[in-house]
Tab-separated table of C-alpha atoms in Angstrom:
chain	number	residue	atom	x	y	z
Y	19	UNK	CA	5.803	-34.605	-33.653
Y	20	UNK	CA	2.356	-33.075	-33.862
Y	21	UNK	CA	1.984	-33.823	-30.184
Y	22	UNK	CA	4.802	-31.214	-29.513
Y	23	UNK	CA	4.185	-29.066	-31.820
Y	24	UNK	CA	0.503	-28.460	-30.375
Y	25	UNK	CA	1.978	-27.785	-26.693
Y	26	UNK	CA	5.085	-25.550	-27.785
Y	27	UNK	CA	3.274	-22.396	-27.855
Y	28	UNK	CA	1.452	-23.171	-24.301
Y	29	UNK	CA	5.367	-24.032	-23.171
Y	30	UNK	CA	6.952	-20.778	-23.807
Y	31	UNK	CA	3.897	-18.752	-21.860
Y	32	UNK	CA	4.341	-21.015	-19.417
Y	33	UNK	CA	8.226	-20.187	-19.599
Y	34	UNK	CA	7.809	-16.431	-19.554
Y	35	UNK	CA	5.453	-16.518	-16.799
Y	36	UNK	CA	8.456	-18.313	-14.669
Y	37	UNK	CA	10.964	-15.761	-16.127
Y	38	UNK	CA	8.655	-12.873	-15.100
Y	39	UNK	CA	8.050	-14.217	-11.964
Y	40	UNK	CA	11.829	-14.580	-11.700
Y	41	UNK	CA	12.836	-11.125	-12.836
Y	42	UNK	CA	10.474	-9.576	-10.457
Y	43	UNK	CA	11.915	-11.127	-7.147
Y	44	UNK	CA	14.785	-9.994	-7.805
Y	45	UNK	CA	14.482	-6.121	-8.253
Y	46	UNK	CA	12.721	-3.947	-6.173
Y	47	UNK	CA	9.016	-3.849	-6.280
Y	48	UNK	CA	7.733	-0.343	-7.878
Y	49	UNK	CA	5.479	-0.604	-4.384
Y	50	UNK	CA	8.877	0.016	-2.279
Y	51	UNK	CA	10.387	3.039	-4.131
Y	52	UNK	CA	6.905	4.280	-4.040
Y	53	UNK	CA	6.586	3.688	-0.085
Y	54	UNK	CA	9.626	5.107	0.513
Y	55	UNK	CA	9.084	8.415	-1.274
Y	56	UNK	CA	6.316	8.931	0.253
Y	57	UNK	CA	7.237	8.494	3.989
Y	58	UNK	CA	10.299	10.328	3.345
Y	59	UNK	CA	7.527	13.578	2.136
Y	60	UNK	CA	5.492	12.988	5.081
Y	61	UNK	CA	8.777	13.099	7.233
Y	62	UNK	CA	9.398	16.176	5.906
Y	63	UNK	CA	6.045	17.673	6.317
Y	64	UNK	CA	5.325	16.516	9.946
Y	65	UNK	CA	9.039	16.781	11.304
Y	66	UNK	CA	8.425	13.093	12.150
Y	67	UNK	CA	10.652	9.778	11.935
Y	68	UNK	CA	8.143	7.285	10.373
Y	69	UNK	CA	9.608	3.885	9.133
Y	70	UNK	CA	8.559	1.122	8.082
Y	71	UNK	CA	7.758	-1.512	10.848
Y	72	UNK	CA	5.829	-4.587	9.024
Y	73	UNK	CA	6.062	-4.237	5.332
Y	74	UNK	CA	3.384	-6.364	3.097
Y	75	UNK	CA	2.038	-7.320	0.150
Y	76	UNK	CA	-0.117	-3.925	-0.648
Y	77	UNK	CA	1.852	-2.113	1.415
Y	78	UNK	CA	3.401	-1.458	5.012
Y	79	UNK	CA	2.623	-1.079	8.963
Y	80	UNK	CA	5.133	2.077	10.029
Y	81	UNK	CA	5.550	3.751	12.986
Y	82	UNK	CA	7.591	7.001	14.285
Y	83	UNK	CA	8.046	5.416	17.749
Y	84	UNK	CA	4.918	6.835	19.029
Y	85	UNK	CA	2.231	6.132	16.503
Y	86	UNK	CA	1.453	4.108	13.353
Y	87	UNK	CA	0.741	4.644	10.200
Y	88	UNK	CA	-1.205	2.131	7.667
Y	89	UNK	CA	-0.278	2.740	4.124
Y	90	UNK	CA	-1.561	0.823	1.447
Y	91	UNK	CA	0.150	1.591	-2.471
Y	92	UNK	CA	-1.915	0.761	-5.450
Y	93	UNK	CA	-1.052	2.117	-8.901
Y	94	UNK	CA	-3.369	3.550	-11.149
Y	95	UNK	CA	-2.634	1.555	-13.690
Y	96	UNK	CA	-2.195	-2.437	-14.157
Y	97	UNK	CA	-1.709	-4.869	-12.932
Y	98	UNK	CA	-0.065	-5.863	-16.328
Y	99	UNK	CA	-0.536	-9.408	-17.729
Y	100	UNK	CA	1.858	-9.135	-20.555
Y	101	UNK	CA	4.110	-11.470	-19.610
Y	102	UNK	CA	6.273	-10.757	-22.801
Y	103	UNK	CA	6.964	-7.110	-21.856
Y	104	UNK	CA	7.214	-7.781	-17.631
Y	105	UNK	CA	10.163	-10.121	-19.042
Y	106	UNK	CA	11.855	-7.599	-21.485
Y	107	UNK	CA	11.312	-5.297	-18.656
Y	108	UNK	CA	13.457	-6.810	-15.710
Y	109	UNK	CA	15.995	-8.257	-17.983
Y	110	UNK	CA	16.690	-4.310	-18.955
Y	111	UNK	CA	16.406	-3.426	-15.394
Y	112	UNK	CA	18.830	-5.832	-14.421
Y	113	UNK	CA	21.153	-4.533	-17.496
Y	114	UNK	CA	21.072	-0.781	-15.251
Y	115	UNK	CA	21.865	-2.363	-12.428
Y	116	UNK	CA	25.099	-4.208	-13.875
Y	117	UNK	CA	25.839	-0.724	-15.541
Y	118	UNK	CA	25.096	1.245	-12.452
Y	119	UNK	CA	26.747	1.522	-8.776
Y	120	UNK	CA	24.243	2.302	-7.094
Y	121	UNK	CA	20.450	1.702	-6.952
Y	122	UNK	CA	18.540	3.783	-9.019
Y	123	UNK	CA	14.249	4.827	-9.749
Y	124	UNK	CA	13.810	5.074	-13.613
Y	125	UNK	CA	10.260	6.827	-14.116
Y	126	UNK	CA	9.248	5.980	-18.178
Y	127	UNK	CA	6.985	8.209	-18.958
Y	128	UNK	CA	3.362	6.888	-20.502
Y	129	UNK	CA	3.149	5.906	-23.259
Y	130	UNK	CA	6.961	5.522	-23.968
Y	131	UNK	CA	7.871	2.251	-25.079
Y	132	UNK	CA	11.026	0.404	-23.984
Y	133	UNK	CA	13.926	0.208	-25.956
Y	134	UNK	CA	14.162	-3.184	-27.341
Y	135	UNK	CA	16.911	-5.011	-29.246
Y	136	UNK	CA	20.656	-4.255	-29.532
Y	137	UNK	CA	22.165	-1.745	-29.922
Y	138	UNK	CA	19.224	0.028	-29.012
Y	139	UNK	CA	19.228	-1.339	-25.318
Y	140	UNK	CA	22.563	-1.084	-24.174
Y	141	UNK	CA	22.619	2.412	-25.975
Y	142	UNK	CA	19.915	3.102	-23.723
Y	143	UNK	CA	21.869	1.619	-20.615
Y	144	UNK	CA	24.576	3.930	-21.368
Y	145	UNK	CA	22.462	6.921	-21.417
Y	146	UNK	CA	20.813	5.727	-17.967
Y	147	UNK	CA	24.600	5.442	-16.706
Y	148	UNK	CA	25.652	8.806	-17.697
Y	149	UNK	CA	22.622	10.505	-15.519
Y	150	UNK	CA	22.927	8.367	-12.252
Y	151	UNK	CA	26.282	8.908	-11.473
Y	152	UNK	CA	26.209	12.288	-11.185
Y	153	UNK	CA	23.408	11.700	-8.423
Y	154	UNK	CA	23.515	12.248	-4.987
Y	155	UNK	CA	21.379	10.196	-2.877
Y	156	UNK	CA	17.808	10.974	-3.092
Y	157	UNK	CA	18.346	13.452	-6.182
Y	158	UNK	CA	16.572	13.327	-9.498
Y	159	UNK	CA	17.246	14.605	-13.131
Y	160	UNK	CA	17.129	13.664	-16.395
Y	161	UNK	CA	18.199	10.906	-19.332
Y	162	UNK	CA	18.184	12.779	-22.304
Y	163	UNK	CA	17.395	10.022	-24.937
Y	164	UNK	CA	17.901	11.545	-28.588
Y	165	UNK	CA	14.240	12.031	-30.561
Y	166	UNK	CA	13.545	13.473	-33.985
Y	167	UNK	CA	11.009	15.627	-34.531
Y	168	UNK	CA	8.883	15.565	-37.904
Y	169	UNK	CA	7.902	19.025	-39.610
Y	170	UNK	CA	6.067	19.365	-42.959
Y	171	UNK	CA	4.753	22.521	-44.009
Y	172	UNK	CA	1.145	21.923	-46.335
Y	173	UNK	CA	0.223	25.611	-47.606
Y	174	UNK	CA	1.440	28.955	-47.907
Y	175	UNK	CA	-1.284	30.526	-46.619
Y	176	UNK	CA	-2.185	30.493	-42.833
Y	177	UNK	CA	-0.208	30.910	-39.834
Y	178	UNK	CA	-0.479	27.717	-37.623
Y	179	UNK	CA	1.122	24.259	-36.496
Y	180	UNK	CA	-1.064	20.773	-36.123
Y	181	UNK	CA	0.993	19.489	-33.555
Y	182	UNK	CA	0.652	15.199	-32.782
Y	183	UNK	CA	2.352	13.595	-29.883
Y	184	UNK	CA	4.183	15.398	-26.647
Y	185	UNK	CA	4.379	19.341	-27.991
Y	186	UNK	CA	0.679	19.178	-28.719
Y	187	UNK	CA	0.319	21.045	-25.287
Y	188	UNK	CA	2.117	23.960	-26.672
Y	189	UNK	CA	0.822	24.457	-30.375
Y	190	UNK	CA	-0.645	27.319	-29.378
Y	191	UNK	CA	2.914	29.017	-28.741
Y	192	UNK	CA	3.366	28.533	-32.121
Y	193	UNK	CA	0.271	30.372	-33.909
Y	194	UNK	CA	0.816	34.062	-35.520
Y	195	UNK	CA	4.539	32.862	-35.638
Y	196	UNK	CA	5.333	31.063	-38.870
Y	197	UNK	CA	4.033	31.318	-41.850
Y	198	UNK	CA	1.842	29.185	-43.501
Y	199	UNK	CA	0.303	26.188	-42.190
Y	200	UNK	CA	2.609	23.229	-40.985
Y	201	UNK	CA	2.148	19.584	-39.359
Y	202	UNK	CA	4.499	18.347	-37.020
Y	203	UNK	CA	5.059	14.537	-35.375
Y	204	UNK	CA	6.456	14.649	-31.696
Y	205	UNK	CA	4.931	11.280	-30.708
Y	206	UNK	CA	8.352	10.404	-30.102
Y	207	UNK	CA	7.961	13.002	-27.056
Y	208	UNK	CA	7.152	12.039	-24.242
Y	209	UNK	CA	8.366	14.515	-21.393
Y	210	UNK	CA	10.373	17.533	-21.744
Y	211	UNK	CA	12.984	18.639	-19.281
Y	212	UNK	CA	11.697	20.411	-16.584
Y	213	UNK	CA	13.951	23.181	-17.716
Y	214	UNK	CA	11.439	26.364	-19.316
Y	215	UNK	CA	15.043	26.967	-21.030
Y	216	UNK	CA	14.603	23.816	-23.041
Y	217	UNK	CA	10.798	24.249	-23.930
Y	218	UNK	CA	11.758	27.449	-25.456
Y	219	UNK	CA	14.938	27.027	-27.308
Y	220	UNK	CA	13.270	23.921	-28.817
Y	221	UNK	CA	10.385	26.288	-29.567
Y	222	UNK	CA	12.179	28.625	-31.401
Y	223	UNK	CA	14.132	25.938	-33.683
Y	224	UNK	CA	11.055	24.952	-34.524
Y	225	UNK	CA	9.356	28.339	-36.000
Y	226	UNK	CA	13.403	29.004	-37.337
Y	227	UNK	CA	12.961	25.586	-39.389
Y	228	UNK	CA	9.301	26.739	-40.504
Y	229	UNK	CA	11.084	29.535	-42.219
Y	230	UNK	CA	13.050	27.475	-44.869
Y	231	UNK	CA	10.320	25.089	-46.101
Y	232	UNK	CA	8.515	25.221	-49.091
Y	233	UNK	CA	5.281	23.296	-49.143
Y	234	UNK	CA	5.394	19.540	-49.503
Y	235	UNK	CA	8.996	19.929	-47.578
Y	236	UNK	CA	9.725	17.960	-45.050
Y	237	UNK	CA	12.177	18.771	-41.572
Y	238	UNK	CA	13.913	16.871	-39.165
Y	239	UNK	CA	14.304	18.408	-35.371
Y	240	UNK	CA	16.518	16.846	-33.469
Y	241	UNK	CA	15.571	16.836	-29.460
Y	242	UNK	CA	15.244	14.786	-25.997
Y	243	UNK	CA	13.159	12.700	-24.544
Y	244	UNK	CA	13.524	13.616	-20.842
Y	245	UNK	CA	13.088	10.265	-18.867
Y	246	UNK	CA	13.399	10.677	-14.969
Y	247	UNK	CA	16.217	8.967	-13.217
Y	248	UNK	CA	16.080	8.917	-9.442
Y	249	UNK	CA	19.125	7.941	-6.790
Y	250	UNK	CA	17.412	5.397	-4.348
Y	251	UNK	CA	18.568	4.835	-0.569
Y	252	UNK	CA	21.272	2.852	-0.135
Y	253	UNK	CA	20.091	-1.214	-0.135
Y	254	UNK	CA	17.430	-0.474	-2.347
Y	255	UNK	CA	16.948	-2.492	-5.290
Y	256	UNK	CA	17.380	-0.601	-8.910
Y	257	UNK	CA	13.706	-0.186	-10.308
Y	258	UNK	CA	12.181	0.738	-14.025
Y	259	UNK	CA	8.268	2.370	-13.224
Y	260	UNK	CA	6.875	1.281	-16.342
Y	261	UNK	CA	4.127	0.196	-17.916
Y	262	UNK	CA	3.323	-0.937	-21.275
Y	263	UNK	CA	2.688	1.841	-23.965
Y	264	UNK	CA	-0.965	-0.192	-24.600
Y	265	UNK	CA	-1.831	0.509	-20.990
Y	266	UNK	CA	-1.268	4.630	-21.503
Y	267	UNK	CA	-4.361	4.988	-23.994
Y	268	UNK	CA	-7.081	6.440	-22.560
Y	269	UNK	CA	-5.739	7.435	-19.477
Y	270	UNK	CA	-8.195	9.882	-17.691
Y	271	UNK	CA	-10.866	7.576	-18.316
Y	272	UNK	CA	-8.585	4.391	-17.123
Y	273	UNK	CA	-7.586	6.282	-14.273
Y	274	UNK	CA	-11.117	7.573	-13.035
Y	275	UNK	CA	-12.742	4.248	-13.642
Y	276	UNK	CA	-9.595	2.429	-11.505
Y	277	UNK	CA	-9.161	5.103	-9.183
Y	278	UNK	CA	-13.007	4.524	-8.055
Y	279	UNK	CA	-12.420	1.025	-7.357
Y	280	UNK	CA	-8.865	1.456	-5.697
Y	281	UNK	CA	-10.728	3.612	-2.995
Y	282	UNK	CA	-13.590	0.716	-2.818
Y	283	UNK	CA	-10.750	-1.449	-1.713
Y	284	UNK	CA	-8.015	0.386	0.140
Y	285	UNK	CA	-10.610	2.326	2.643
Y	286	UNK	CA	-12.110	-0.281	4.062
Y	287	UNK	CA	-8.646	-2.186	4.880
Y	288	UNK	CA	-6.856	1.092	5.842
Y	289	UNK	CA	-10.372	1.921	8.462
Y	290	UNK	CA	-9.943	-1.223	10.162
Y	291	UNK	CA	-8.807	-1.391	13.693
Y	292	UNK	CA	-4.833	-1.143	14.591
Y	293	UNK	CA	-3.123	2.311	12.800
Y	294	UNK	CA	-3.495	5.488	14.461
Y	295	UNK	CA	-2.800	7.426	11.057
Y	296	UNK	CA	-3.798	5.841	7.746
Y	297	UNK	CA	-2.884	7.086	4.252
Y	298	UNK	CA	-3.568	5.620	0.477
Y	299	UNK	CA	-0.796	6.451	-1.912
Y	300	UNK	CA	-1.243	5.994	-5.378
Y	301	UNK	CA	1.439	5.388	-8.437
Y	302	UNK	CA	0.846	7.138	-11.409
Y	303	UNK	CA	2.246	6.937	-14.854
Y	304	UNK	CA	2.256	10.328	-16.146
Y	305	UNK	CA	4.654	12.248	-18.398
Y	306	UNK	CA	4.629	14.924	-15.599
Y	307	UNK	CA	3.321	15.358	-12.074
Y	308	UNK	CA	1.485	18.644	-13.504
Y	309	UNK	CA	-0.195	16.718	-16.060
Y	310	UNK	CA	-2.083	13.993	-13.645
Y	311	UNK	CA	-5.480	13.442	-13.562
Y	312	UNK	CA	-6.293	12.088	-10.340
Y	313	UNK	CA	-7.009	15.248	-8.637
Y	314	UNK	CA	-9.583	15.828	-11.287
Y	315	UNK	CA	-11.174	12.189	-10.634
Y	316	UNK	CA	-10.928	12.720	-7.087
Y	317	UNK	CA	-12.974	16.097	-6.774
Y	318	UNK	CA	-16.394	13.966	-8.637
Y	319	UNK	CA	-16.245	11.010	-5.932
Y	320	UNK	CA	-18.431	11.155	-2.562
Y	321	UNK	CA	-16.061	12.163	-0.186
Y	322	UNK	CA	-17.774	9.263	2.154
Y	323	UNK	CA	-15.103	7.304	-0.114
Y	324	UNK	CA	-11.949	8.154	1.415
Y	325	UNK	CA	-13.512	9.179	4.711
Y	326	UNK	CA	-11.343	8.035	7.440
Y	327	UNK	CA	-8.349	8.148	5.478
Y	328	UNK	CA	-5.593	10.699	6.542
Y	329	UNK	CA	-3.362	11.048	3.527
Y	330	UNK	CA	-4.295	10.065	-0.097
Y	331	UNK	CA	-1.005	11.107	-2.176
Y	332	UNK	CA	0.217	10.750	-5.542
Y	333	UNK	CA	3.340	9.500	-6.304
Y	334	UNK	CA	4.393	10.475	-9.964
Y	335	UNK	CA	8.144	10.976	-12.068
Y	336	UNK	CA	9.632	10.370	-8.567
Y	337	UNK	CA	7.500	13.209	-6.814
Y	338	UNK	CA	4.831	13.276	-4.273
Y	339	UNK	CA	1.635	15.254	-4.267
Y	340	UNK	CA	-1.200	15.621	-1.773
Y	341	UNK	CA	-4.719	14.929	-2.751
Y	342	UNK	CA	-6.325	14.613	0.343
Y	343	UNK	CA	-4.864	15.554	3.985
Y	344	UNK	CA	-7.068	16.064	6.804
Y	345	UNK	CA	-6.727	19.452	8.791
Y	346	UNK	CA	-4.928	17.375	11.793
């Protein structure tokens, strides 16, 4: 009995590893919803028909009939060794893509964690339903997952609000507009609704609410967490771009430090002989597109790192921005 005991624990990482490996050939790689944003961008931009000729591992061979194009995808992040979470993970994608008709991107943004547990996960499946039938193919909007904000105001005197978690951007927006001095807790935000409309009716409840409490009083603000949901081509695979919330700490100094190496690796592969055009395209994590770093990063590297390379894009919350593009 001690004998089995001692290899039980060993057993069931051995088990998740299997399931994880399982889980993952079955829905679509983040690398292909990535690879297909991005050449549908650069079809748009260039007027041109790229697709993909001789997909791989990091990537894909593609050609518009006339020339080719070597991309290689690498996110920012990862790769994740959690085998616990990658499991959780595709056994909730594969509960969206029971739920849903057709195949779907969902972008979670950093730092969000998944929803775990019943009723918490099929709630969340339900939510995810509601948003991606309304989509058309190739649109994007929102799954507005219900959050509670935390407000507590400390002090009569003063006139500001300590903001933690997602509105911490905009605490500013809130000085010389309530009286006293307040804390709030929105670390269960993690993207707002691309909507200014939302931003600003959620800003005023907030400074309405400051209005009623005493000090020591607490308030609850009920909100959204905006997570993107994206309507794939037709044959694609249903996909959640996640990472684990651990993974999300630090991020600018993650990303720098990663991004450096990613360009180490992809450039000399993507200068090697064969493509005509060559283009890096990274996946990112972020809440928003707006709030990426990698531009940033990018501007204190030796440009003799991605020398030779055509395109470096980001792909981010089912968007595409340029980094780098050569004049031609």
């Amino acid at each position: 009995m001690a004998r089995i005991q001692r290899y039980e624990a060993p057993l069931r990482y051995v088990w998740n590893a299997i399931l994880s490996t399982r889980y993952y050939r079955i829905t679509m790689p983040e690398k292909d919803v990535v690879l297909d944003l991005f050449l549908r961008w650069l079809n748009d931009a260039l007027d041109r028909p790229f697709r993909v000729a001789e997909p791989h591992e990091s990537g894909a061979v593609a050609t518009d009939g006339e020339r080719s194009l070597a991309v290689e995808v690498r996110p920012l992040l990862g790769p994740v060794e959690d085998s616990d979470w990658l499991v959780a993970r595709d056994r909730l994608t594969q509960q969206i893509a029971d739920a849903v008709p057709a195949p779907i991107a969902v972008w979670v943004p950093a730092g969000a964690d998944l929803p775990a547990g019943e009723p918490a996960a099929s709630e969340f499946v339900e939510h995810v339903r509601q948003a991606a039938v309304k989509l058309g193919p190739h649109e994007r909007s929102h799954v507005p997952l219900p959050i509670t904000l935390f407000l507590r105001k400390t002090v009569d005197s003063g006139s500001v609000v300590s903001v933690l978690g997602g509105l911490n951007p905009h605490w500013a927006r809130f000085t010389e507009r309530v009286r006293g001095t307040f804390d709030m807790d929105s670390t269960r935000l993690h993207r707002l609704p691309e909507s200014s409309e939302h931003l600003e009716a959620l800003i005023e409840t907030v400074i309405e609410r400051t209005g009623k409490l005493e000090p020591g009083q607490w308030a609850e603000i009920e909100t959204i967490d905006a997570w993107t949901v994206q309507r794939l081509a037709d044959g694609a695979q249903t996909t959640l771009v996640a990472v684990p919330a651990s993974e999300a700490r630090d991020l600018g100094l993650v990303v720098r430090r990663n991004l450096r190496r990613i360009l180490g690796e992809a450039a000399p592969t993507l200068r090697g002989p064969g493509a005509e055009l060559k283009a890096l395209v990274l996946l990112g994590y972020y809440g928003r597109i707006e709030e990426e770093g990698a531009s940033i990063a990018m501007r204190g590297f030796s440009p003799a790192l991605y020398s030779g390379i055509d395109f470096v894009v980001l792909v981010a919350d089912g968007l595409v921005k340029p980094l780098i593009q050569t004049p031609a």
